[in-house]
Short mmCIF file of C-alpha atoms and ligand atoms in Angstrom, two decimals:
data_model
loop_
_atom_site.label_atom_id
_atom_site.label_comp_id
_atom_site.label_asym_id
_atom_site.label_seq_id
_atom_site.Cartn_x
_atom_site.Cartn_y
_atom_site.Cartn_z
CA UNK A 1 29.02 29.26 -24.91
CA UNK A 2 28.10 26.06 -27.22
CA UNK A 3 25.77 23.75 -26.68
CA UNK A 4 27.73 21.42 -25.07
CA UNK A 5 28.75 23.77 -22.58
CA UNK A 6 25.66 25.46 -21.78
CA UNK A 7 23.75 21.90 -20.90
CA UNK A 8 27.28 21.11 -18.91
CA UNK A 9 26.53 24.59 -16.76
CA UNK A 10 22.53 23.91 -16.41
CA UNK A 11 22.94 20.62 -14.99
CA UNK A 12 26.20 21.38 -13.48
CA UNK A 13 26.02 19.06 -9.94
CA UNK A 14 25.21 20.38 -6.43
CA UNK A 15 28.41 20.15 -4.58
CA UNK A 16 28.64 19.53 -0.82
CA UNK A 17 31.58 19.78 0.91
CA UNK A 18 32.51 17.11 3.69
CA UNK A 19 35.14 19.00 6.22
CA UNK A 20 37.60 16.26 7.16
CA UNK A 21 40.90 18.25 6.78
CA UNK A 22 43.03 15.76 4.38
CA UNK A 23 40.52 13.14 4.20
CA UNK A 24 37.72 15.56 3.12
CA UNK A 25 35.74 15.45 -0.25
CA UNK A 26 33.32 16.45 -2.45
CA UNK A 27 29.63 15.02 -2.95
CA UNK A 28 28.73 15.86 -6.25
CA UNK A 29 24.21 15.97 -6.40
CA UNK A 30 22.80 15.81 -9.55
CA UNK A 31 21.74 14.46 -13.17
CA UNK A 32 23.94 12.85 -15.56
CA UNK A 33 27.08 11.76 -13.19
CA UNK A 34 27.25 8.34 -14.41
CA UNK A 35 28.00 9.80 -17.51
CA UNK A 36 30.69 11.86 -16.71
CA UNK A 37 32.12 9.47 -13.75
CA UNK A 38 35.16 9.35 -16.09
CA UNK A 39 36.22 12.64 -15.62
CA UNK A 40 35.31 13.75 -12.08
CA UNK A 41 37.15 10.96 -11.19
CA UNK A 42 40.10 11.70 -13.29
CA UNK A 43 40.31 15.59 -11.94
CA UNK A 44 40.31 14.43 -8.43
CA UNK A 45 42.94 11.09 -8.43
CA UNK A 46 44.95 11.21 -11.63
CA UNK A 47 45.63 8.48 -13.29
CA UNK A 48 43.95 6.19 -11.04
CA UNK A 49 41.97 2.85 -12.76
CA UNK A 50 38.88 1.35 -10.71
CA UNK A 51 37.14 -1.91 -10.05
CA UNK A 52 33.44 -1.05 -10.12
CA UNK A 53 31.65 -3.75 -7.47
CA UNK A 54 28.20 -3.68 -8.05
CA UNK A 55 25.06 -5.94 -8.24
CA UNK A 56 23.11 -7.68 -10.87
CA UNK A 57 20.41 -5.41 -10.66
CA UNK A 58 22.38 -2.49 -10.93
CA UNK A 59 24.17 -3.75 -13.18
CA UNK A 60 22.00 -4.47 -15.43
CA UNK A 61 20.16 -0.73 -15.63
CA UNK A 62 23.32 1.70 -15.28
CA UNK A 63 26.82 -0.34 -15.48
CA UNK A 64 27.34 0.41 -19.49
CA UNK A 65 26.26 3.90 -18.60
CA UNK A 66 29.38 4.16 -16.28
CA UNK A 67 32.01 2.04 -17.92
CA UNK A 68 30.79 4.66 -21.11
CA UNK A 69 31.69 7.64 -18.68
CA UNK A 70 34.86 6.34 -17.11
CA UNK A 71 36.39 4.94 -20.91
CA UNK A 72 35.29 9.15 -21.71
CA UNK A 73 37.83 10.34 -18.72
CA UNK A 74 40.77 7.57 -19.29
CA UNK A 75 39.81 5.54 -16.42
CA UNK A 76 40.08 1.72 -16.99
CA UNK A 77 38.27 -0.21 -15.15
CA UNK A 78 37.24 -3.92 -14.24
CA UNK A 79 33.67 -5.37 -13.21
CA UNK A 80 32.81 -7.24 -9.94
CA UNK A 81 29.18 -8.18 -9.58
CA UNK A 82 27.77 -9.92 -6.87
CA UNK A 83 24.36 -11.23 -5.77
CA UNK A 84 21.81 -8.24 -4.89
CA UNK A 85 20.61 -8.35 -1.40
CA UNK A 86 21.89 -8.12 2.34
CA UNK A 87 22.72 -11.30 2.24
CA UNK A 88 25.72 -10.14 0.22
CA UNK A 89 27.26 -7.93 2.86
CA UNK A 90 29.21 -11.78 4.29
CA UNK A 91 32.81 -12.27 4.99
CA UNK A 92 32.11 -15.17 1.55
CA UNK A 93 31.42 -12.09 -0.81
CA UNK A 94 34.04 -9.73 0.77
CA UNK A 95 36.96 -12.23 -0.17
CA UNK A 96 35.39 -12.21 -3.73
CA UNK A 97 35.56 -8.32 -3.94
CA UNK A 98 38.94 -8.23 -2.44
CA UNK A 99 40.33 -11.17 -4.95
CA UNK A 100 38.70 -9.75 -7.98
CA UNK A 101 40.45 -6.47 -7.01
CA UNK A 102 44.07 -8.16 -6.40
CA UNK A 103 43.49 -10.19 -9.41
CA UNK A 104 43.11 -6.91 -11.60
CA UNK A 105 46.52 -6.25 -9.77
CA UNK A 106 44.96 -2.52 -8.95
CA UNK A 107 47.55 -0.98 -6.47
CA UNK A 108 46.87 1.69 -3.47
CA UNK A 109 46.34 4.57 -5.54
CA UNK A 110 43.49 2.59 -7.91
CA UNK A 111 39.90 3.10 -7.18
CA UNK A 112 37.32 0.84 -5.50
CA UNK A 113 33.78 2.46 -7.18
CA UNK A 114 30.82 1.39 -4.97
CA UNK A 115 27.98 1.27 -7.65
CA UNK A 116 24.92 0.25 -5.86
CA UNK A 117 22.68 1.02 -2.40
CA UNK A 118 23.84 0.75 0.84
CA UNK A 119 24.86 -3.17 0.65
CA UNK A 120 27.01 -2.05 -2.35
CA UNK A 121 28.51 0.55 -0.47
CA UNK A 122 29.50 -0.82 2.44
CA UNK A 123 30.86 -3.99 1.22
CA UNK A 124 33.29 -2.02 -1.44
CA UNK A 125 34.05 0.82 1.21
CA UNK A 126 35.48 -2.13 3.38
CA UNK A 127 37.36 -3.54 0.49
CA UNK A 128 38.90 -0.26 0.15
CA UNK A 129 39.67 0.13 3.34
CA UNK A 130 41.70 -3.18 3.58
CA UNK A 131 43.32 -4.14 0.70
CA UNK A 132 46.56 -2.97 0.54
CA UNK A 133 46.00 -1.55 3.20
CA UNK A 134 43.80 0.78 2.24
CA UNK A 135 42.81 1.99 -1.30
CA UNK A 136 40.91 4.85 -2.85
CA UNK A 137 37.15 4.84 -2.62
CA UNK A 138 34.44 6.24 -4.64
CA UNK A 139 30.56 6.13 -3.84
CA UNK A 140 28.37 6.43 -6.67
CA UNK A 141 25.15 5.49 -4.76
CA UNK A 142 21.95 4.24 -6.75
CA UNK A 143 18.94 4.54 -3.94
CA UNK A 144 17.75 7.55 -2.47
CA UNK A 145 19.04 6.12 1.07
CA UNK A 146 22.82 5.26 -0.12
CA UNK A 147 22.28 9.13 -1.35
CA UNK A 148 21.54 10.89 1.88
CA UNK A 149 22.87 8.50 4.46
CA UNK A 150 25.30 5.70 3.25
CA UNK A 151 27.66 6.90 0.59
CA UNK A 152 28.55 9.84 3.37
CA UNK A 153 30.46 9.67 6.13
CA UNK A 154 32.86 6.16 5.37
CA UNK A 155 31.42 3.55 8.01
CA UNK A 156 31.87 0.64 6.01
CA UNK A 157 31.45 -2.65 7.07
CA UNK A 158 29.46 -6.18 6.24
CA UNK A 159 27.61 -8.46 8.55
CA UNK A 160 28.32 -10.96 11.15
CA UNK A 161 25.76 -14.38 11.92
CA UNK A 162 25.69 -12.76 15.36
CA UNK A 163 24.64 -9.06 14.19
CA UNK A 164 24.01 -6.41 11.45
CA UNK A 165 27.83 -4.29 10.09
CA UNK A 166 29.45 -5.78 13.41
CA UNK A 167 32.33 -6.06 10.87
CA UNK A 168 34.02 -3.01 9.25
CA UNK A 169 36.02 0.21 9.11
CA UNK A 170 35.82 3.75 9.23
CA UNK A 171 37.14 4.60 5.38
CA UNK A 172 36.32 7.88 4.16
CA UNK A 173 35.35 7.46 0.16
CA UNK A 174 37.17 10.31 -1.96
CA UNK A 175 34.23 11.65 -3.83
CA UNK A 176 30.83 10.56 -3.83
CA UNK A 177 28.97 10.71 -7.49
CA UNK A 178 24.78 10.51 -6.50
CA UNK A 179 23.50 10.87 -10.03
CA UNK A 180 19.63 11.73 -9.18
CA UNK A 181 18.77 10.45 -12.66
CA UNK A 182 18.68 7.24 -11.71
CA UNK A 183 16.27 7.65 -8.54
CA UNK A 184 13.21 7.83 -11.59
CA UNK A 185 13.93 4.00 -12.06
CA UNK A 186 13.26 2.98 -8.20
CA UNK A 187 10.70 1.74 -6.70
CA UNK A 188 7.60 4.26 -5.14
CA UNK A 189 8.15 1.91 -1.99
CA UNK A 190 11.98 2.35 -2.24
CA UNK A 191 11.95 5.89 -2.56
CA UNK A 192 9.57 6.34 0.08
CA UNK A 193 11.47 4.17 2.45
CA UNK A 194 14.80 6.51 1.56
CA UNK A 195 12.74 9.63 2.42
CA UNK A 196 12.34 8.51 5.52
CA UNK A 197 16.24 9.54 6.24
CA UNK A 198 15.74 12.78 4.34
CA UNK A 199 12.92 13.38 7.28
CA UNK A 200 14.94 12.31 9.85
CA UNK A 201 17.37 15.23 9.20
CA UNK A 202 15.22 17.71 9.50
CA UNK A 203 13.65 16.16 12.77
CA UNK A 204 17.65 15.67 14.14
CA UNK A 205 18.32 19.66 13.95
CA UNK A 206 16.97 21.29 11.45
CA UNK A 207 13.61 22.02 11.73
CA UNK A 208 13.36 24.63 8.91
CA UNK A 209 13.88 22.03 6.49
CA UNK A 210 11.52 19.73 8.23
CA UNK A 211 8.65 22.77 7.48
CA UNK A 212 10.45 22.94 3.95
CA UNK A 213 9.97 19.27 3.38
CA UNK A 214 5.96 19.22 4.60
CA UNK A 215 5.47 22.26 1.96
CA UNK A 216 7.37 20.43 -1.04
CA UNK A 217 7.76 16.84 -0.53
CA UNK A 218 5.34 16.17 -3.08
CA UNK A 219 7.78 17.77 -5.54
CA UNK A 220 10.61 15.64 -3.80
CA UNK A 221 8.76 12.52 -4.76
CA UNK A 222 8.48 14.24 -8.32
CA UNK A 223 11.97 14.65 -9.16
CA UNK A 224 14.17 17.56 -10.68
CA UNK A 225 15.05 20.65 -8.63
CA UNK A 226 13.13 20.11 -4.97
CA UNK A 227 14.68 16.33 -5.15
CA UNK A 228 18.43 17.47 -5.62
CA UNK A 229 17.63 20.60 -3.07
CA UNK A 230 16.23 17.75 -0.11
CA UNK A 231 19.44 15.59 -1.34
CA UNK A 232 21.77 18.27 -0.97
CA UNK A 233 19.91 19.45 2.40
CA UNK A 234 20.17 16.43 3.50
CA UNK A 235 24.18 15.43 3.05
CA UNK A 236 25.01 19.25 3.90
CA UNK A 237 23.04 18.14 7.79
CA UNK A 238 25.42 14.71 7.43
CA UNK A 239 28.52 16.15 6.29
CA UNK A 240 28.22 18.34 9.77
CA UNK A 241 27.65 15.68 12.01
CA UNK A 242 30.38 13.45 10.17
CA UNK A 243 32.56 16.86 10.41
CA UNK A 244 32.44 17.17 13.98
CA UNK A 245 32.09 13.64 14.84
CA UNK A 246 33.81 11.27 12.74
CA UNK A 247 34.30 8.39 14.40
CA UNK A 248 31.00 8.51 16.79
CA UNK A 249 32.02 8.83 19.80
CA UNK A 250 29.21 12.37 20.66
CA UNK A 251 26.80 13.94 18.05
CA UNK A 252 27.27 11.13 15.11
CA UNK A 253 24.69 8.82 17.46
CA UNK A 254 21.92 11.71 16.83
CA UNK A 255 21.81 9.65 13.17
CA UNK A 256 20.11 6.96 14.96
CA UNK A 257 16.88 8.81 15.43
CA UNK A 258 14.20 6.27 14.83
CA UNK A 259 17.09 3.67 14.48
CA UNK A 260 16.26 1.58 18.06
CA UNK A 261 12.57 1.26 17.66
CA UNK A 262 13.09 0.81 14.14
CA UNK A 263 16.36 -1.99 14.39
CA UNK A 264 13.84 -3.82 17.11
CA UNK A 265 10.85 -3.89 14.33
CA UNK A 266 13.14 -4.95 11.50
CA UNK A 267 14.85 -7.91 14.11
CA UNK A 268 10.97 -8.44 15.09
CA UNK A 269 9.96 -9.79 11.41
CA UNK A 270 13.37 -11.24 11.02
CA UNK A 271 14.13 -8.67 8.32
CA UNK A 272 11.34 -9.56 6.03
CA UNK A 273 11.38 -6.86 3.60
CA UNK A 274 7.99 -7.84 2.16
CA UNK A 275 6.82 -6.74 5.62
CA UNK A 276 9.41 -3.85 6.68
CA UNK A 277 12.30 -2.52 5.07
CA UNK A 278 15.09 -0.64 7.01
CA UNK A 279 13.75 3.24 5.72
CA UNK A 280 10.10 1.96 6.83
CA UNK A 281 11.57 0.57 10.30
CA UNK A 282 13.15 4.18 11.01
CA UNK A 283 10.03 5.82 10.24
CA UNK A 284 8.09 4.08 12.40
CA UNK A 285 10.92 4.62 14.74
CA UNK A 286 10.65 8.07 14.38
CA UNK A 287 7.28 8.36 15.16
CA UNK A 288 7.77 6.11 18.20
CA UNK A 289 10.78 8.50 19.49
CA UNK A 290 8.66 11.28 19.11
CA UNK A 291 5.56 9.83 21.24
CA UNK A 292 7.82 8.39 23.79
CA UNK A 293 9.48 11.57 24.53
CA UNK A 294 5.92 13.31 24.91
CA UNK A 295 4.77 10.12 27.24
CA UNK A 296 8.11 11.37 29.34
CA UNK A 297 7.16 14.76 29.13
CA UNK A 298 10.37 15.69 27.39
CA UNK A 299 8.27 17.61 23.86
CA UNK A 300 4.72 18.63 23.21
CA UNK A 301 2.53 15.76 21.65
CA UNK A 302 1.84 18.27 19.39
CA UNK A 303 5.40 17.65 17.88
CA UNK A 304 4.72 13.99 18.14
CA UNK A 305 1.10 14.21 15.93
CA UNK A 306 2.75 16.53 13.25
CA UNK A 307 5.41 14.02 12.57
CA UNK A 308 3.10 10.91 12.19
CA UNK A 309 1.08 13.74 9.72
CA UNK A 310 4.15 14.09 8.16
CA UNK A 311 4.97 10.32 7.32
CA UNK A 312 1.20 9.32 6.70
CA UNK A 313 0.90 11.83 4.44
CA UNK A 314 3.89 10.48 2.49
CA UNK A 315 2.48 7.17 2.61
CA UNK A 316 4.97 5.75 5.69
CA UNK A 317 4.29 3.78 7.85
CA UNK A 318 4.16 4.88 10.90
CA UNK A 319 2.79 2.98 13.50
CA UNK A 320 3.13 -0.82 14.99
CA UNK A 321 -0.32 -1.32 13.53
CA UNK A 322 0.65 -0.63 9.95
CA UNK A 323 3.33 -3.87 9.57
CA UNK A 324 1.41 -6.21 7.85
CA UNK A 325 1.11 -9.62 10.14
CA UNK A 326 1.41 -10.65 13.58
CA UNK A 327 4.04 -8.87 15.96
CA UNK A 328 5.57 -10.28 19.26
CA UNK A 329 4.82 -9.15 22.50
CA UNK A 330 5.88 -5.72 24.28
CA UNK A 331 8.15 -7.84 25.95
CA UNK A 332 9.57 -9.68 23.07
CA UNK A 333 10.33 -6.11 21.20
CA UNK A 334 12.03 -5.03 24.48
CA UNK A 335 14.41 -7.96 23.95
CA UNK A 336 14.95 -6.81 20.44
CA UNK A 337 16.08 -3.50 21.87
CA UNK A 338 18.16 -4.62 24.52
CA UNK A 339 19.45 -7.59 22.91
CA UNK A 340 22.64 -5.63 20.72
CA UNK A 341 22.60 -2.37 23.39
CA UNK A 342 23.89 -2.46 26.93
CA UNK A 343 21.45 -2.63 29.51
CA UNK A 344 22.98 -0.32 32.65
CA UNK A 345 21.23 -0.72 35.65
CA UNK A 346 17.84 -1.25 33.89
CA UNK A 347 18.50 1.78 31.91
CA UNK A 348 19.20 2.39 27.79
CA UNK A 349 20.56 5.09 25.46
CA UNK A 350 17.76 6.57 23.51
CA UNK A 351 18.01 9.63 20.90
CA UNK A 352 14.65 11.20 22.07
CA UNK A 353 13.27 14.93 21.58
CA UNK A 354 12.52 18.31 23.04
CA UNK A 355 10.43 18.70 19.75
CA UNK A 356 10.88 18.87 15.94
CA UNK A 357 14.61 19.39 15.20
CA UNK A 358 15.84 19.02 18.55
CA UNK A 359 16.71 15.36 19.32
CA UNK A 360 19.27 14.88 22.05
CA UNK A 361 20.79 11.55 23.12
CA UNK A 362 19.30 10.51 25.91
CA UNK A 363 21.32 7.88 28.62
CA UNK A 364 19.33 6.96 30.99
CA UNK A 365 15.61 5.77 29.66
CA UNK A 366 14.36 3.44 32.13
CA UNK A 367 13.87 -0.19 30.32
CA UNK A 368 10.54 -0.24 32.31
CA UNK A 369 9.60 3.07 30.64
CA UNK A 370 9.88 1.82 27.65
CA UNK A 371 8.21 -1.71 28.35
CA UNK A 372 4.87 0.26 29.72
CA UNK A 373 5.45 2.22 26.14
CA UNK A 374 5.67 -0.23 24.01
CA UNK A 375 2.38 -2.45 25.96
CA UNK A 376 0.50 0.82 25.04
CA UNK A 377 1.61 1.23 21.28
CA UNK A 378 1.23 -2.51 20.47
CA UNK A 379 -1.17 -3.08 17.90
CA UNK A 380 -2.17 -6.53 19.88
N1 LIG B 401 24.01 5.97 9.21
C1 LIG B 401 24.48 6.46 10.44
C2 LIG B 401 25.88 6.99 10.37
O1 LIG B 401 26.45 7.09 9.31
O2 LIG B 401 26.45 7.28 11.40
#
């Protein structure tokens, strides 16, 4: 074996398979995928060409990297960069993805490649997923969060005035590329925020990696092997929801663990991210599922104290009290939960617990359950 070779076989990816029958794929978990983009791509969709969408930020620290790697495999490709930010995820910056891509005149068989976090991702994934009536898709995902949660499992979607991705498809990508190398450029805060959905995996159904995670997560946060191990854990436990729940309609809603205490918080600052971002939102909202299902007797408050351990010792937030600023009322939060969820007869779907890794959906959680909850958590 050359050198060449040998490095090629050390840092040869992680790959997870996603088990959709025809429309299944590979993630590919590792260092140096930017690099050879080119040619996974090229193996997988011959003689496809791709418009890489993409922001300025990302842009700016990894697109030469890429364009390098897919000019290496024979894949041409054009550029479409757009503002960073949610704000981006608008019908106003869809039409300019979907007209840079008919202007390249890329047909069916071309490639949309989602270069970016989650905004990135589900803008281009909804390109895909319309023009021409649907195109190819690859996710190369640059935060920890796109890498564990929103490159998998093809919801796609942007924005509406009236609510958050109230606008999409379901458009399975055909490979997703996370490159870990370029998780040592983000943030602390981001990557923190991102673990909070590595956690939340563990807390869904797999409570073995949960203990795993409160042994090692300091070498997570370090980077190399435990990092692509609690990556890989963590889209193996999404590519089996996704697998035997595609299009949510059962098990896929288990994902929202944290999600309806933590949407509520995010709607409460009026998603200030100097305040709360969406990762720090669901870990707070983990927390909260977990000592709302011990106020209702369903798990041990046991459970719910070695989870808020878990995320304090991270450096999470994980109570109301830990939002910098003034919050609204119980009853004002209460509207923030009911608000985009169906209130039936005074009663709201919950994913709650029996303890750590075993969250269940839950149908009927009185409203006035959680009001008297929520009076008792506030940090007022
Ligand atoms: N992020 C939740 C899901 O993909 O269903």
């Amino acid at each position: 074996m050359n050198d060449a070779a040998r490095n090629r076989a050390i840092d040869a990816p992680v790959v997870v398979e996603v088990g959709l029958g025809d429309r299944g794929y590979d993630i590919l978990i590792g260092p140096g995928l930017l690099d050879r983009a080119g040619e996974e791509i090229a193996q997988r969709l011959p003689g496809t060409r791709a418009a890489i969408v993409t922001d300025e930020n990302v842009a700016t620290a990894h697109l030469a990297t890429l364009q390098a790697g897919l000019d290496r495999g024979g894949v041409a490709s054009t550029i479409i960069t757009l503002p960073p930010g949610e704000k981006t995820k608008s019908f106003a910056h869809l039409q300019d993805v979907v007209d840079g891509i008919l202007a390249a005149r890329l047909e069916r068989r071309d490639s949309v490649v989602a270069l970016g976090g989650g905004v990135v991702g589900d803008l281009a994934g909804f390109a895909a997923g319309i023009v021409r009536r649907g195109m190819n898709f690859v996710q190369m995902p640059t935060s920890l969060l796109a890498q564990v949660d929103s490159s998998v499992g093809g919801k796609t979607g942007i924005n509406s005035p009236r609510g958050k991705n109230l606008v999409g498809v379901f458009h399975q990508p055909k490979l997703v590329l996370a490159d870990t190398d370029v998780l040592d450029t983000l943030p602390l805060r981001e990557f923190r925020a991102g673990y909070a959905e590595v956690a939340k995996y563990g807390l869904i159904d797999r409570p073995d990696f949960f203990v795993w995670l409160e042994k090692n997560w300091r070498d997570v946060f370090a980077g190399g092997a435990a990092r692509i191990e609690a990556i890989a854990q963590s889209c193996r436990a999404k590519a089996d929801v996704v697998a035997r729940d595609e299009f949510e309609l059962g098990d896929r809603a288990l994902l929202n663990l944290g999600h309806t205490f933590g949407h509520a918080l995010e709607g409460a600052v009026q998603y200030d991210g100097a305040r709360l971002v969406h990762g720090e939102g669901v870990a707070i909202g983990m927390a909260l599922a977990h000592r709302f299902s011990a106020r209702m007797n369903l798990a041990s408050p046991d459970d719910a104290a070695r989870v808020e351990a878990h995320l304090q010792a991270v450096g999470l937030p994980w109570r109301m009290a830990d939002i910098p600023g003034e919050l609204p009322g119980a009853e004002a939060l209460l509207d923030f939960i009911t608000q985009d969820k169906k209130v039936s007869r005074g009663t709201l779907t919950f994913i709650l617990t029996h303890g750590v890794g075993q969250a269940f959906v839950a149908k009927d959680v009185p409203a006035s359950e959680v009001l008297a909850f929520l009076k008792e958590s506030h940090p007022a």
